[in-house]
PDB file of C-alpha atoms and ligand atoms in Angstrom:
ATOM      1  CA  MET A   1      -5.813  -7.749  -4.491  1.00 96.00           C
ATOM      2  CA  LEU A   2      -3.874  -6.867  -0.960  1.00 98.00           C
ATOM      3  CA  GLY A   3      -6.045  -6.839   1.987  1.00 98.00           C
ATOM      4  CA  VAL A   4      -5.187  -4.286   4.570  1.00 97.00           C
ATOM      5  CA  VAL A   5      -4.617  -5.500   8.116  1.00 97.00           C
ATOM      6  CA  ASN A   6      -3.427  -2.376  10.193  1.00 94.00           C
ATOM      7  CA  VAL A   7      -2.615  -3.632  13.391  1.00 95.00           C
ATOM      8  CA  THR A   8      -2.231   0.129  14.960  1.00 92.00           C
ATOM      9  CA  PRO A   9      -4.463   2.061  17.240  1.00 90.00           C
ATOM     10  CA  ASP A  10      -4.648   4.891  15.049  1.00 84.00           C
ATOM     11  CA  SER A  11      -4.919   3.809  11.208  1.00 83.00           C
ATOM     12  CA  PHE A  12      -7.112   6.457   9.659  1.00 79.00           C
ATOM     13  CA  SER A  13     -10.236   4.264   8.784  1.00 82.00           C
ATOM     14  CA  ASP A  14      -9.883   1.394  10.647  1.00 79.00           C
ATOM     15  CA  GLY A  15      -7.143   2.130  13.720  1.00 82.00           C
ATOM     16  CA  GLY A  16      -7.941   0.016  16.491  1.00 83.00           C
ATOM     17  CA  VAL A  17     -10.164  -2.962  15.394  1.00 85.00           C
ATOM     18  CA  ASN A  18      -7.397  -5.356  14.708  1.00 85.00           C
ATOM     19  CA  VAL A  19      -5.127  -4.673  17.506  1.00 84.00           C
ATOM     20  CA  ARG A  20      -5.481  -7.851  19.345  1.00 92.00           C
ATOM     21  CA  PRO A  21      -3.509 -10.559  17.108  1.00 95.00           C
ATOM     22  CA  GLU A  22      -6.556 -13.122  17.056  1.00 96.00           C
ATOM     23  CA  ASP A  23      -8.692 -10.148  15.404  1.00 95.00           C
ATOM     24  CA  ALA A  24      -5.970  -9.142  13.025  1.00 96.00           C
ATOM     25  CA  GLU A  25      -5.851 -13.124  12.414  1.00 97.00           C
ATOM     26  CA  THR A  26      -9.379 -13.675  11.603  1.00 97.00           C
ATOM     27  CA  ALA A  27      -9.547 -10.331   9.378  1.00 97.00           C
ATOM     28  CA  ALA A  28      -6.760 -11.854   7.440  1.00 98.00           C
ATOM     29  CA  ARG A  29      -8.173 -14.889   6.999  1.00 98.00           C
ATOM     30  CA  ARG A  30     -11.336 -13.712   5.843  1.00 98.00           C
ATOM     31  CA  MET A  31      -9.609 -11.372   3.302  1.00 98.00           C
ATOM     32  CA  LEU A  32      -7.742 -14.197   1.969  1.00 98.00           C
ATOM     33  CA  ASP A  33     -11.231 -16.308   1.453  1.00 98.00           C
ATOM     34  CA  ASP A  34     -12.487 -13.515  -0.180  1.00 98.00           C
ATOM     35  CA  GLY A  35     -10.013 -13.185  -2.568  1.00 98.00           C
ATOM     36  CA  ALA A  36      -7.076 -11.421  -1.715  1.00 98.00           C
ATOM     37  CA  VAL A  37      -3.881 -12.694  -3.095  1.00 98.00           C
ATOM     38  CA  VAL A  38      -1.975 -11.206  -0.103  1.00 98.00           C
ATOM     39  CA  VAL A  39      -2.899  -9.454   3.390  1.00 98.00           C
ATOM     40  CA  ASP A  40      -0.648  -6.489   3.995  1.00 98.00           C
ATOM     41  CA  VAL A  41       0.083  -6.217   7.719  1.00 98.00           C
ATOM     42  CA  GLY A  42       1.217  -3.105   8.901  1.00 97.00           C
ATOM     43  CA  GLY A  43       2.137  -1.916  12.645  1.00 96.00           C
ATOM     44  CA  GLU A  44       2.739   1.747  11.833  1.00 96.00           C
ATOM     45  CA  SER A  45       0.011   4.252  10.834  1.00 93.00           C
ATOM     46  CA  THR A  46       1.322   6.676   7.761  1.00 91.00           C
ATOM     47  CA  ARG A  47      -2.168   8.436   7.858  1.00 87.00           C
ATOM     48  CA  PRO A  48      -1.192  12.442   7.768  1.00 85.00           C
ATOM     49  CA  GLY A  49      -0.197  13.478  11.009  1.00 86.00           C
ATOM     50  CA  ALA A  50       0.859  10.405  12.311  1.00 89.00           C
ATOM     51  CA  ALA A  51       3.936   9.949  14.541  1.00 87.00           C
ATOM     52  CA  PRO A  52       6.674   7.542  13.945  1.00 91.00           C
ATOM     53  CA  VAL A  53       6.713   4.146  16.051  1.00 95.00           C
ATOM     54  CA  SER A  54       9.605   2.649  17.442  1.00 97.00           C
ATOM     55  CA  LEU A  55      11.254  -0.467  16.264  1.00 97.00           C
ATOM     56  CA  ASP A  56      10.207  -2.261  19.563  1.00 97.00           C
ATOM     57  CA  GLU A  57       6.743  -1.461  19.394  1.00 96.00           C
ATOM     58  CA  GLU A  58       6.198  -1.856  15.929  1.00 97.00           C
ATOM     59  CA  LEU A  59       7.788  -5.790  16.236  1.00 98.00           C
ATOM     60  CA  ARG A  60       5.497  -5.915  19.237  1.00 97.00           C
ATOM     61  CA  ARG A  61       2.149  -5.287  17.011  1.00 96.00           C
ATOM     62  CA  VAL A  62       3.328  -7.244  14.468  1.00 97.00           C
ATOM     63  CA  VAL A  63       5.106 -10.258  15.209  1.00 98.00           C
ATOM     64  CA  PRO A  64       2.266 -12.109  17.150  1.00 97.00           C
ATOM     65  CA  VAL A  65      -0.038 -11.619  13.698  1.00 98.00           C
ATOM     66  CA  LEU A  66       2.711 -12.767  11.646  1.00 98.00           C
ATOM     67  CA  GLU A  67       3.339 -15.856  13.728  1.00 98.00           C
ATOM     68  CA  ARG A  68      -0.495 -16.560  13.412  1.00 98.00           C
ATOM     69  CA  LEU A  69      -0.273 -16.319   9.906  1.00 98.00           C
ATOM     70  CA  HIS A  70       2.541 -18.190   8.996  1.00 97.00           C
ATOM     71  CA  GLY A  71       2.057 -20.505   5.905  1.00 96.00           C
ATOM     72  CA  LEU A  72      -0.150 -17.643   4.321  1.00 98.00           C
ATOM     73  CA  PRO A  73       0.707 -15.126   1.687  1.00 98.00           C
ATOM     74  CA  VAL A  74       1.521 -11.790   3.609  1.00 98.00           C
ATOM     75  CA  SER A  75       2.960  -8.581   2.835  1.00 98.00           C
ATOM     76  CA  ILE A  76       4.721  -6.553   5.606  1.00 98.00           C
ATOM     77  CA  ASP A  77       4.060  -2.579   5.196  1.00 98.00           C
ATOM     78  CA  THR A  78       7.288  -1.450   7.014  1.00 98.00           C
ATOM     79  CA  THR A  79       9.950   0.899   6.426  1.00 97.00           C
ATOM     80  CA  LYS A  80      12.402  -0.816   8.796  1.00 98.00           C
ATOM     81  CA  ALA A  81      14.662  -3.213   7.862  1.00 98.00           C
ATOM     82  CA  GLU A  82      14.631  -5.339  10.911  1.00 98.00           C
ATOM     83  CA  VAL A  83      10.647  -5.464  10.971  1.00 98.00           C
ATOM     84  CA  ALA A  84      11.268  -6.746   7.389  1.00 98.00           C
ATOM     85  CA  ARG A  85      13.702  -9.146   8.330  1.00 98.00           C
ATOM     86  CA  ARG A  86      11.616 -10.679  11.198  1.00 98.00           C
ATOM     87  CA  ALA A  87       8.806 -10.811   8.299  1.00 98.00           C
ATOM     88  CA  ALA A  88      10.610 -12.599   5.933  1.00 98.00           C
ATOM     89  CA  SER A  89      11.579 -15.317   8.650  1.00 98.00           C
ATOM     90  CA  LEU A  90       8.009 -15.557   9.315  1.00 98.00           C
ATOM     91  CA  GLY A  91       7.262 -16.041   5.675  1.00 97.00           C
ATOM     92  CA  ALA A  92       6.529 -12.977   4.547  1.00 98.00           C
ATOM     93  CA  VAL A  93       6.722 -12.707   0.544  1.00 98.00           C
ATOM     94  CA  LEU A  94       6.162  -8.727  -0.177  1.00 98.00           C
ATOM     95  CA  VAL A  95       7.330  -5.618   1.746  1.00 98.00           C
ATOM     96  CA  ASN A  96       5.449  -2.885   0.909  1.00 98.00           C
ATOM     97  CA  ASP A  97       7.892   0.352   1.628  1.00 98.00           C
ATOM     98  CA  VAL A  98       5.830   3.802   1.861  1.00 97.00           C
ATOM     99  CA  THR A  99       9.691   5.246   1.622  1.00 97.00           C
ATOM    100  CA  ALA A 100      10.431   3.468  -1.575  1.00 98.00           C
ATOM    101  CA  LEU A 101      14.053   2.755  -0.184  1.00 98.00           C
ATOM    102  CA  ARG A 102      14.542   6.321   1.026  1.00 97.00           C
ATOM    103  CA  GLY A 103      14.113   5.212   4.791  1.00 96.00           C
ATOM    104  CA  ASP A 104      16.278   2.568   6.381  1.00 97.00           C
ATOM    105  CA  PRO A 105      19.377   2.153   4.444  1.00 97.00           C
ATOM    106  CA  ALA A 106      19.483  -1.752   5.691  1.00 98.00           C
ATOM    107  CA  LEU A 107      16.042  -2.235   4.132  1.00 98.00           C
ATOM    108  CA  ALA A 108      17.490  -3.116   0.465  1.00 98.00           C
ATOM    109  CA  SER A 109      19.689  -5.761   1.507  1.00 98.00           C
ATOM    110  CA  VAL A 110      17.268  -7.647   3.329  1.00 98.00           C
ATOM    111  CA  ILE A 111      14.683  -7.932   0.590  1.00 98.00           C
ATOM    112  CA  ALA A 112      17.501  -8.703  -2.007  1.00 98.00           C
ATOM    113  CA  GLU A 113      18.970 -11.278   0.610  1.00 98.00           C
ATOM    114  CA  HIS A 114      15.237 -12.927   0.982  1.00 98.00           C
ATOM    115  CA  GLU A 115      14.216 -12.649  -2.279  1.00 98.00           C
ATOM    116  CA  LEU A 116      11.226 -10.440  -1.424  1.00 98.00           C
ATOM    117  CA  ASP A 117       9.093  -8.777  -3.590  1.00 98.00           C
ATOM    118  CA  LEU A 118       9.125  -4.982  -3.167  1.00 98.00           C
ATOM    119  CA  CYS A 119       6.423  -2.010  -3.485  1.00 98.00           C
ATOM    120  CA  LEU A 120       7.858   0.928  -4.279  1.00 98.00           C
ATOM    121  CA  MET A 121       5.599   3.964  -3.300  1.00 98.00           C
ATOM    122  CA  HIS A 122       5.746   7.756  -3.665  1.00 98.00           C
ATOM    123  CA  MET A 123       5.613   9.969  -0.898  1.00 97.00           C
ATOM    124  CA  GLN A 124       6.434  13.626  -0.688  1.00 95.00           C
ATOM    125  CA  GLY A 125       7.641  14.488   3.030  1.00 89.00           C
ATOM    126  CA  GLU A 126       6.669  12.509   5.792  1.00 88.00           C
ATOM    127  CA  PRO A 127       3.517  11.323   7.189  1.00 86.00           C
ATOM    128  CA  ARG A 128       3.813  13.773  10.319  1.00 85.00           C
ATOM    129  CA  THR A 129       3.598  17.067   8.039  1.00 84.00           C
ATOM    130  CA  MET A 130       3.098  15.657   4.235  1.00 83.00           C
ATOM    131  CA  GLN A 131      -0.096  17.476   3.714  1.00 86.00           C
ATOM    132  CA  ALA A 132       0.510  20.643   5.015  1.00 83.00           C
ATOM    133  CA  ALA A 133       1.498  22.295   1.453  1.00 85.00           C
ATOM    134  CA  PRO A 134       2.157  19.573  -1.511  1.00 90.00           C
ATOM    135  CA  SER A 135       4.203  21.012  -4.485  1.00 90.00           C
ATOM    136  CA  TYR A 136       4.782  19.941  -7.790  1.00 96.00           C
ATOM    137  CA  ASP A 137       5.973  21.285 -11.289  1.00 94.00           C
ATOM    138  CA  ASP A 138       3.786  18.513 -12.515  1.00 97.00           C
ATOM    139  CA  VAL A 139       2.577  16.167 -10.144  1.00 98.00           C
ATOM    140  CA  VAL A 140       2.222  13.091 -12.901  1.00 98.00           C
ATOM    141  CA  ALA A 141       5.388  13.907 -14.431  1.00 98.00           C
ATOM    142  CA  ASP A 142       7.409  14.399 -11.042  1.00 98.00           C
ATOM    143  CA  VAL A 143       5.380  11.057  -9.528  1.00 98.00           C
ATOM    144  CA  THR A 144       6.764   9.191 -12.958  1.00 98.00           C
ATOM    145  CA  ALA A 145      10.029  10.196 -12.411  1.00 98.00           C
ATOM    146  CA  PHE A 146      10.381   9.674  -8.987  1.00 98.00           C
ATOM    147  CA  LEU A 147       9.329   6.011  -9.388  1.00 98.00           C
ATOM    148  CA  GLU A 148      11.452   5.439 -12.457  1.00 98.00           C
ATOM    149  CA  GLU A 149      14.599   6.620 -10.290  1.00 98.00           C
ATOM    150  CA  ARG A 150      13.629   4.326  -7.558  1.00 98.00           C
ATOM    151  CA  LEU A 151      13.081   1.377  -9.978  1.00 98.00           C
ATOM    152  CA  ALA A 152      16.440   1.827 -10.789  1.00 98.00           C
ATOM    153  CA  HIS A 153      18.320   2.196  -7.601  1.00 98.00           C
ATOM    154  CA  ALA A 154      16.294  -0.844  -6.139  1.00 98.00           C
ATOM    155  CA  VAL A 155      17.946  -2.928  -8.934  1.00 98.00           C
ATOM    156  CA  GLU A 156      21.245  -1.354  -8.442  1.00 98.00           C
ATOM    157  CA  GLN A 157      20.698  -2.845  -4.482  1.00 98.00           C
ATOM    158  CA  GLY A 158      20.168  -6.300  -5.948  1.00 98.00           C
ATOM    159  CA  ILE A 159      16.720  -6.404  -6.382  1.00 98.00           C
ATOM    160  CA  PRO A 160      15.249  -7.966  -9.589  1.00 98.00           C
ATOM    161  CA  GLU A 161      13.104  -5.891 -11.594  1.00 98.00           C
ATOM    162  CA  GLU A 162      10.470  -8.535 -11.991  1.00 98.00           C
ATOM    163  CA  ARG A 163      10.187  -8.657  -8.313  1.00 98.00           C
ATOM    164  CA  ILE A 164       9.041  -4.713  -8.246  1.00 98.00           C
ATOM    165  CA  CYS A 165       5.925  -3.194  -8.105  1.00 98.00           C
ATOM    166  CA  LEU A 166       5.093   0.839  -8.315  1.00 98.00           C
ATOM    167  CA  ASP A 167       2.857   2.950  -6.470  1.00 98.00           C
ATOM    168  CA  PRO A 168       1.910   6.740  -6.869  1.00 98.00           C
ATOM    169  CA  GLY A 169       1.059   6.740  -3.344  1.00 98.00           C
ATOM    170  CA  ILE A 170      -2.453   8.293  -3.027  1.00 98.00           C
ATOM    171  CA  GLY A 171      -2.752  10.840  -0.131  1.00 96.00           C
ATOM    172  CA  PHE A 172       1.303  10.775   0.359  1.00 96.00           C
ATOM    173  CA  GLY A 173       1.788  14.649   0.242  1.00 96.00           C
ATOM    174  CA  LYS A 174      -0.862  15.621  -2.398  1.00 96.00           C
ATOM    175  CA  THR A 175      -3.725  17.782  -2.802  1.00 95.00           C
ATOM    176  CA  ALA A 176      -7.347  15.728  -3.363  1.00 94.00           C
ATOM    177  CA  GLU A 177      -7.418  16.899  -6.832  1.00 95.00           C
ATOM    178  CA  GLN A 178      -3.437  15.833  -7.324  1.00 97.00           C
ATOM    179  CA  ASN A 179      -4.725  12.633  -6.400  1.00 97.00           C
ATOM    180  CA  LEU A 180      -7.533  12.123  -8.735  1.00 97.00           C
ATOM    181  CA  THR A 181      -5.105  13.410 -11.456  1.00 98.00           C
ATOM    182  CA  LEU A 182      -2.655  10.812 -10.525  1.00 98.00           C
ATOM    183  CA  VAL A 183      -5.488   7.892 -11.407  1.00 98.00           C
ATOM    184  CA  ARG A 184      -6.573   9.818 -14.323  1.00 98.00           C
ATOM    185  CA  GLU A 185      -3.122   9.821 -15.841  1.00 98.00           C
ATOM    186  CA  LEU A 186      -2.016   6.536 -14.088  1.00 98.00           C
ATOM    187  CA  GLY A 187      -1.166   5.331 -17.855  1.00 98.00           C
ATOM    188  CA  ARG A 188       1.988   7.375 -17.546  1.00 98.00           C
ATOM    189  CA  ILE A 189       3.165   5.189 -14.773  1.00 98.00           C
ATOM    190  CA  VAL A 190       2.000   1.788 -15.910  1.00 98.00           C
ATOM    191  CA  ALA A 191       4.233   2.627 -19.624  1.00 98.00           C
ATOM    192  CA  LEU A 192       7.202   2.220 -16.886  1.00 98.00           C
ATOM    193  CA  GLY A 193       6.694  -1.189 -17.557  1.00 98.00           C
ATOM    194  CA  ARG A 194       5.983  -2.671 -13.974  1.00 98.00           C
ATOM    195  CA  PRO A 195       2.826  -3.612 -12.282  1.00 98.00           C
ATOM    196  CA  VAL A 196       1.014  -0.756 -10.489  1.00 98.00           C
ATOM    197  CA  LEU A 197      -0.357  -0.851  -7.277  1.00 98.00           C
ATOM    198  CA  VAL A 198      -2.834   1.888  -6.063  1.00 98.00           C
ATOM    199  CA  GLY A 199      -4.360   2.123  -2.636  1.00 98.00           C
ATOM    200  CA  LEU A 200      -7.768   4.184  -3.003  1.00 98.00           C
ATOM    201  CA  SER A 201      -9.666   2.571  -0.542  1.00 98.00           C
ATOM    202  CA  ARG A 202     -11.240   4.630   2.190  1.00 97.00           C
ATOM    203  CA  LYS A 203      -8.986   7.650   1.121  1.00 97.00           C
ATOM    204  CA  SER A 204     -10.336  11.207   1.676  1.00 95.00           C
ATOM    205  CA  SER A 205      -9.572  12.343  -1.640  1.00 95.00           C
ATOM    206  CA  VAL A 206     -12.108   9.466  -2.774  1.00 97.00           C
ATOM    207  CA  ALA A 207     -14.561  10.932   0.000  1.00 96.00           C
ATOM    208  CA  ARG A 208     -13.695  14.263  -1.530  1.00 94.00           C
ATOM    209  CA  ALA A 209     -14.959  13.620  -4.939  1.00 93.00           C
ATOM    210  CA  LEU A 210     -18.447  12.980  -3.846  1.00 93.00           C
ATOM    211  CA  GLY A 211     -18.678  16.813  -3.020  1.00 90.00           C
ATOM    212  CA  ASP A 212     -17.887  17.420   0.883  1.00 89.00           C
ATOM    213  CA  ARG A 213     -14.458  19.094   1.033  1.00 88.00           C
ATOM    214  CA  ASN A 214     -14.071  18.393   4.511  1.00 91.00           C
ATOM    215  CA  ALA A 215     -14.678  14.716   4.321  1.00 91.00           C
ATOM    216  CA  ARG A 216     -11.887  12.279   5.637  1.00 91.00           C
ATOM    217  CA  VAL A 217     -13.172   8.456   5.155  1.00 95.00           C
ATOM    218  CA  ALA A 218     -14.535   7.518   1.843  1.00 96.00           C
ATOM    219  CA  SER A 219     -17.162   4.873   1.614  1.00 96.00           C
ATOM    220  CA  ASP A 220     -16.444   1.328   0.440  1.00 97.00           C
ATOM    221  CA  ALA A 221     -18.885   1.893  -2.639  1.00 97.00           C
ATOM    222  CA  ALA A 222     -16.632   5.282  -3.409  1.00 98.00           C
ATOM    223  CA  SER A 223     -13.551   3.203  -3.160  1.00 98.00           C
ATOM    224  CA  VAL A 224     -14.628   0.608  -5.137  1.00 98.00           C
ATOM    225  CA  GLY A 225     -15.491   2.977  -7.976  1.00 98.00           C
ATOM    226  CA  ALA A 226     -12.410   4.688  -7.929  1.00 98.00           C
ATOM    227  CA  ALA A 227     -10.594   1.413  -7.675  1.00 98.00           C
ATOM    228  CA  VAL A 228     -12.395   0.072 -11.169  1.00 98.00           C
ATOM    229  CA  ALA A 229     -11.512   3.695 -12.620  1.00 98.00           C
ATOM    230  CA  ALA A 230      -7.766   2.815 -11.998  1.00 98.00           C
ATOM    231  CA  PHE A 231      -8.668  -0.613 -13.407  1.00 98.00           C
ATOM    232  CA  HIS A 232      -9.451   0.806 -16.592  1.00 97.00           C
ATOM    233  CA  ARG A 233      -6.239   2.822 -16.470  1.00 98.00           C
ATOM    234  CA  GLY A 234      -3.753   0.156 -16.071  1.00 98.00           C
ATOM    235  CA  ALA A 235      -3.567  -0.596 -12.185  1.00 98.00           C
ATOM    236  CA  SER A 236      -3.368  -4.300 -11.791  1.00 98.00           C
ATOM    237  CA  LEU A 237      -2.760  -4.122  -7.724  1.00 98.00           C
ATOM    238  CA  PHE A 238      -5.230  -2.861  -5.294  1.00 98.00           C
ATOM    239  CA  ARG A 239      -4.670  -2.365  -1.722  1.00 98.00           C
ATOM    240  CA  VAL A 240      -8.109  -2.446  -0.191  1.00 98.00           C
ATOM    241  CA  HIS A 241      -9.942  -2.983   2.976  1.00 97.00           C
ATOM    242  CA  ASP A 242     -13.094  -4.158   1.699  1.00 98.00           C
ATOM    243  CA  VAL A 243     -11.545  -7.145  -0.165  1.00 98.00           C
ATOM    244  CA  ARG A 244     -15.043  -9.044  -1.277  1.00 98.00           C
ATOM    245  CA  ALA A 245     -16.667  -5.770  -3.062  1.00 98.00           C
ATOM    246  CA  HIS A 246     -13.171  -4.831  -4.780  1.00 98.00           C
ATOM    247  CA  VAL A 247     -12.810  -8.453  -5.848  1.00 98.00           C
ATOM    248  CA  GLU A 248     -16.546  -8.818  -7.277  1.00 98.00           C
ATOM    249  CA  ALA A 249     -16.476  -5.409  -8.983  1.00 98.00           C
ATOM    250  CA  LEU A 250     -13.285  -5.534 -10.503  1.00 98.00           C
ATOM    251  CA  THR A 251     -13.901  -9.180 -11.831  1.00 97.00           C
ATOM    252  CA  ALA A 252     -16.995  -7.780 -13.424  1.00 97.00           C
ATOM    253  CA  ALA A 253     -15.101  -4.937 -15.177  1.00 97.00           C
ATOM    254  CA  ALA A 254     -12.374  -7.475 -16.187  1.00 96.00           C
ATOM    255  CA  ALA A 255     -15.171  -9.671 -17.621  1.00 96.00           C
ATOM    256  CA  ILE A 256     -16.194  -6.464 -19.595  1.00 95.00           C
ATOM    257  CA  GLU A 257     -13.012  -5.696 -21.091  1.00 92.00           C
ATOM    258  CA  ARG A 258     -12.688  -9.164 -22.509  1.00 92.00           C
ATOM    259  CA  GLY A 259     -16.088  -9.862 -23.472  1.00 94.00           C
ATOM    260  CA  THR A 260     -16.403 -12.852 -21.754  1.00 90.00           C
ATOM    261  CA  ALA A 261     -17.366 -14.321 -18.253  1.00 83.00           C
ATOM    262  CA  PRO A 262     -15.074 -16.557 -16.685  1.00 75.00           C
ATOM    263  CA  ALA A 263     -15.242 -20.425 -17.601  1.00 72.00           C
TER     264      ALA A 263
HETATM  265  N1  HH2 B 301      -1.779   3.567   1.646  1.00 84.36           N
HETATM  266  C1  HH2 B 301      -1.539   3.571   3.195  1.00 84.36           C
HETATM  267  C2  HH2 B 301      -0.785   2.793   3.682  1.00 84.36           C
HETATM  268  N2  HH2 B 301       0.173   2.135   3.025  1.00 84.36           N
HETATM  269  N3  HH2 B 301       1.094   1.280   0.981  1.00 84.36           N
HETATM  270  C3  HH2 B 301       1.190   1.539  -0.219  1.00 84.36           C
HETATM  271  N4  HH2 B 301       1.777   0.942  -1.158  1.00 84.36           N
HETATM  272  N5  HH2 B 301       0.008   2.583  -0.808  1.00 84.36           N
HETATM  273  C4  HH2 B 301      -0.737   3.129  -0.217  1.00 84.36           C
HETATM  274  O1  HH2 B 301      -2.082   3.661  -0.771  1.00 84.36           O
HETATM  275  C5  HH2 B 301      -1.083   2.825   1.010  1.00 84.36           C
HETATM  276  C6  HH2 B 301       0.177   2.091   1.586  1.00 84.36           C
HETATM  277  C7  HH2 B 301      -2.400   4.156   4.078  1.00 84.36           C
HETATM  278  O2  HH2 B 301      -4.100   3.599   4.529  1.00 84.36           O
HETATM  279  P1  HH2 B 301      -4.154   2.608   5.744  1.00 84.36           P
HETATM  280  O3  HH2 B 301      -3.018   1.482   5.774  1.00 84.36           O
HETATM  281  O4  HH2 B 301      -5.443   2.419   5.847  1.00 84.36           O
HETATM  282  O5  HH2 B 301      -4.041   3.412   7.020  1.00 84.36           O
HETATM  283  P2  HH2 B 301      -2.716   4.121   7.856  1.00 84.36           P
HETATM  284  O6  HH2 B 301      -1.648   4.349   7.002  1.00 84.36           O
HETATM  285  O7  HH2 B 301      -3.552   4.708   8.650  1.00 84.36           O
HETATM  286  O8  HH2 B 301      -2.634   2.794   8.731  1.00 84.36           O
END
């Protein structure tokens, strides 16, 4: 479980909540207490329509939070090599790159050099325009082929395969229906042989599954339901806002899969 700590004024569901470093720290510590294995700190919103953030501004947002969380398991949600480098020096263990190493050409070598884990996520287009006209021949085949190619690229760049997880990028250049199809067919991505991460938490396609075509932010209850469905299709990592609810639901779902309660 990855707990989301957005240090941004404009994230789609929690923008502005954690802009003070002390608030971000409190939120992160609570998520870890609630069972998150990592907290994913990000200083740039990737919601549809979001404008890019400069390097200086992103560092200004995340460095004070990373300093406060030093020694705890932290992931850095960034596309920039310099942010990843600073995060690694402050103890980050994972880079969550929504461009899947297509953004900053220097990022792969920072990850390899610091022996960081990496999440490769699919996105069609870029956040400012990605929801304008998503288009695929076959969304599941296209996303799977993309992740397979990006995985090979990352390995070529010296990042060991064992350190890499894959993410279909729910909401990144996809219609609500395409997002739901990707989760239903998640087994195709799982078959690539790497752990699969999903970020369904509070996403609009989950909200729209409840019948409101204009809904923008899903409830935590709907998000948990979607995560459990993804779990049953092989997802093993979940990027979520309400950590406790997801941990409890997924622990119960896993116990039913096994047929035994934890000892
Ligand atoms: N979703 C968001 C951001 N980063 N990273 C991965 N790997 N997968 C995701 O699905 C994903 C992600 C968007 O959610 P959030 O961080 O809540 O909002 P914002 O991008 O507006 O900060």
